[in-house]
């Protein structure tokens, strides 16, 4: 008895939490968070009483940028397949 071959043209199953619509929603949401972080960073540099807290908006900027890059790479890889 021979083994069944895997179908070549099988469509990839994507769970709901990794769908295209949710990825686009998260990119737009992270762009808003990125804008919030940039605004907070500018305020912390402008006012001397907030100058000690520049690392919090800086961390928000870094994390939201990494999320945007990760989601964009995921969408590009999905469209290339």
PDB file of C-alpha atoms in Angstrom, residues 6-73:
ATOM      1  CA  UNK A   6       0.511  15.720  -0.084  1.00  0.00           C
ATOM      2  CA  UNK A   7      -1.533  17.975  -2.344  1.00  0.00           C
ATOM      3  CA  UNK A   8       0.565  20.679  -3.968  1.00  0.00           C
ATOM      4  CA  UNK A   9      -2.121  23.315  -4.317  1.00  0.00           C
ATOM      5  CA  UNK A  10      -3.477  23.204  -0.796  1.00  0.00           C
ATOM      6  CA  UNK A  11      -4.542  26.575   0.618  1.00  0.00           C
ATOM      7  CA  UNK A  12      -2.896  27.639   3.851  1.00  0.00           C
ATOM      8  CA  UNK A  13      -5.249  27.808   6.861  1.00  0.00           C
ATOM      9  CA  UNK A  14      -4.898  31.107   8.714  1.00  0.00           C
ATOM     10  CA  UNK A  15      -6.383  31.444  12.217  1.00  0.00           C
ATOM     11  CA  UNK A  16      -8.670  34.400  12.973  1.00  0.00           C
ATOM     12  CA  UNK A  17      -6.097  36.148  15.155  1.00  0.00           C
ATOM     13  CA  UNK A  18      -3.638  36.201  12.247  1.00  0.00           C
ATOM     14  CA  UNK A  19      -6.021  37.247   9.476  1.00  0.00           C
ATOM     15  CA  UNK A  20      -5.268  40.013   6.995  1.00  0.00           C
ATOM     16  CA  UNK A  21      -7.968  42.295   8.355  1.00  0.00           C
ATOM     17  CA  UNK A  22      -6.701  41.995  11.927  1.00  0.00           C
ATOM     18  CA  UNK A  23      -3.105  42.587  10.827  1.00  0.00           C
ATOM     19  CA  UNK A  24      -4.143  45.765   8.991  1.00  0.00           C
ATOM     20  CA  UNK A  25      -6.162  46.910  12.022  1.00  0.00           C
ATOM     21  CA  UNK A  26      -3.165  46.324  14.293  1.00  0.00           C
ATOM     22  CA  UNK A  27      -0.846  48.234  11.944  1.00  0.00           C
ATOM     23  CA  UNK A  28      -3.200  51.233  11.977  1.00  0.00           C
ATOM     24  CA  UNK A  29      -3.558  50.994  15.776  1.00  0.00           C
ATOM     25  CA  UNK A  30       0.217  50.762  16.222  1.00  0.00           C
ATOM     26  CA  UNK A  31       0.665  53.831  14.012  1.00  0.00           C
ATOM     27  CA  UNK A  32      -1.602  55.723  16.424  1.00  0.00           C
ATOM     28  CA  UNK A  33       0.440  54.409  19.376  1.00  0.00           C
ATOM     29  CA  UNK A  34       3.629  55.422  17.555  1.00  0.00           C
ATOM     30  CA  UNK A  35       2.268  58.951  17.122  1.00  0.00           C
ATOM     31  CA  UNK A  36       1.377  59.022  20.823  1.00  0.00           C
ATOM     32  CA  UNK A  37       4.902  57.933  21.719  1.00  0.00           C
ATOM     33  CA  UNK A  38       6.515  60.520  19.459  1.00  0.00           C
ATOM     34  CA  UNK A  39       4.340  63.244  20.972  1.00  0.00           C
ATOM     35  CA  UNK A  40       5.265  62.116  24.483  1.00  0.00           C
ATOM     36  CA  UNK A  41       8.947  62.049  23.585  1.00  0.00           C
ATOM     37  CA  UNK A  42       8.791  65.585  22.180  1.00  0.00           C
ATOM     38  CA  UNK A  43       6.992  66.821  25.315  1.00  0.00           C
ATOM     39  CA  UNK A  44       9.561  65.161  27.571  1.00  0.00           C
ATOM     40  CA  UNK A  45      12.372  66.904  25.703  1.00  0.00           C
ATOM     41  CA  UNK A  46      10.602  70.268  25.671  1.00  0.00           C
ATOM     42  CA  UNK A  47       9.712  70.568  29.369  1.00  0.00           C
ATOM     43  CA  UNK A  48      12.471  70.206  31.938  1.00  0.00           C
ATOM     44  CA  UNK A  49      10.185  68.768  34.646  1.00  0.00           C
ATOM     45  CA  UNK A  50       9.441  65.779  32.370  1.00  0.00           C
ATOM     46  CA  UNK A  51      12.984  65.279  31.109  1.00  0.00           C
ATOM     47  CA  UNK A  52      13.548  62.311  33.439  1.00  0.00           C
ATOM     48  CA  UNK A  53      10.682  60.376  31.840  1.00  0.00           C
ATOM     49  CA  UNK A  54      11.871  60.321  28.218  1.00  0.00           C
ATOM     50  CA  UNK A  55      12.525  56.571  28.382  1.00  0.00           C
ATOM     51  CA  UNK A  56       8.805  55.682  28.703  1.00  0.00           C
ATOM     52  CA  UNK A  57       7.728  57.230  25.381  1.00  0.00           C
ATOM     53  CA  UNK A  58      10.990  55.999  23.865  1.00  0.00           C
ATOM     54  CA  UNK A  59      10.067  52.453  24.844  1.00  0.00           C
ATOM     55  CA  UNK A  60       6.581  52.951  23.383  1.00  0.00           C
ATOM     56  CA  UNK A  61       8.148  54.150  20.117  1.00  0.00           C
ATOM     57  CA  UNK A  62      10.496  51.161  19.919  1.00  0.00           C
ATOM     58  CA  UNK A  63       7.859  48.534  20.742  1.00  0.00           C
ATOM     59  CA  UNK A  64       5.222  49.921  18.387  1.00  0.00           C
ATOM     60  CA  UNK A  65       7.805  50.191  15.589  1.00  0.00           C
ATOM     61  CA  UNK A  66       8.812  46.567  16.113  1.00  0.00           C
ATOM     62  CA  UNK A  67       5.156  45.492  16.018  1.00  0.00           C
ATOM     63  CA  UNK A  68       4.572  47.430  12.776  1.00  0.00           C
ATOM     64  CA  UNK A  69       7.660  45.903  11.174  1.00  0.00           C
ATOM     65  CA  UNK A  70       6.714  42.396  12.307  1.00  0.00           C
ATOM     66  CA  UNK A  71       3.150  42.680  10.998  1.00  0.00           C
ATOM     67  CA  UNK A  72       4.306  44.179   7.707  1.00  0.00           C
ATOM     68  CA  UNK A  73       6.824  41.375   7.150  1.00  0.00           C
TER      69      UNK A  73
END
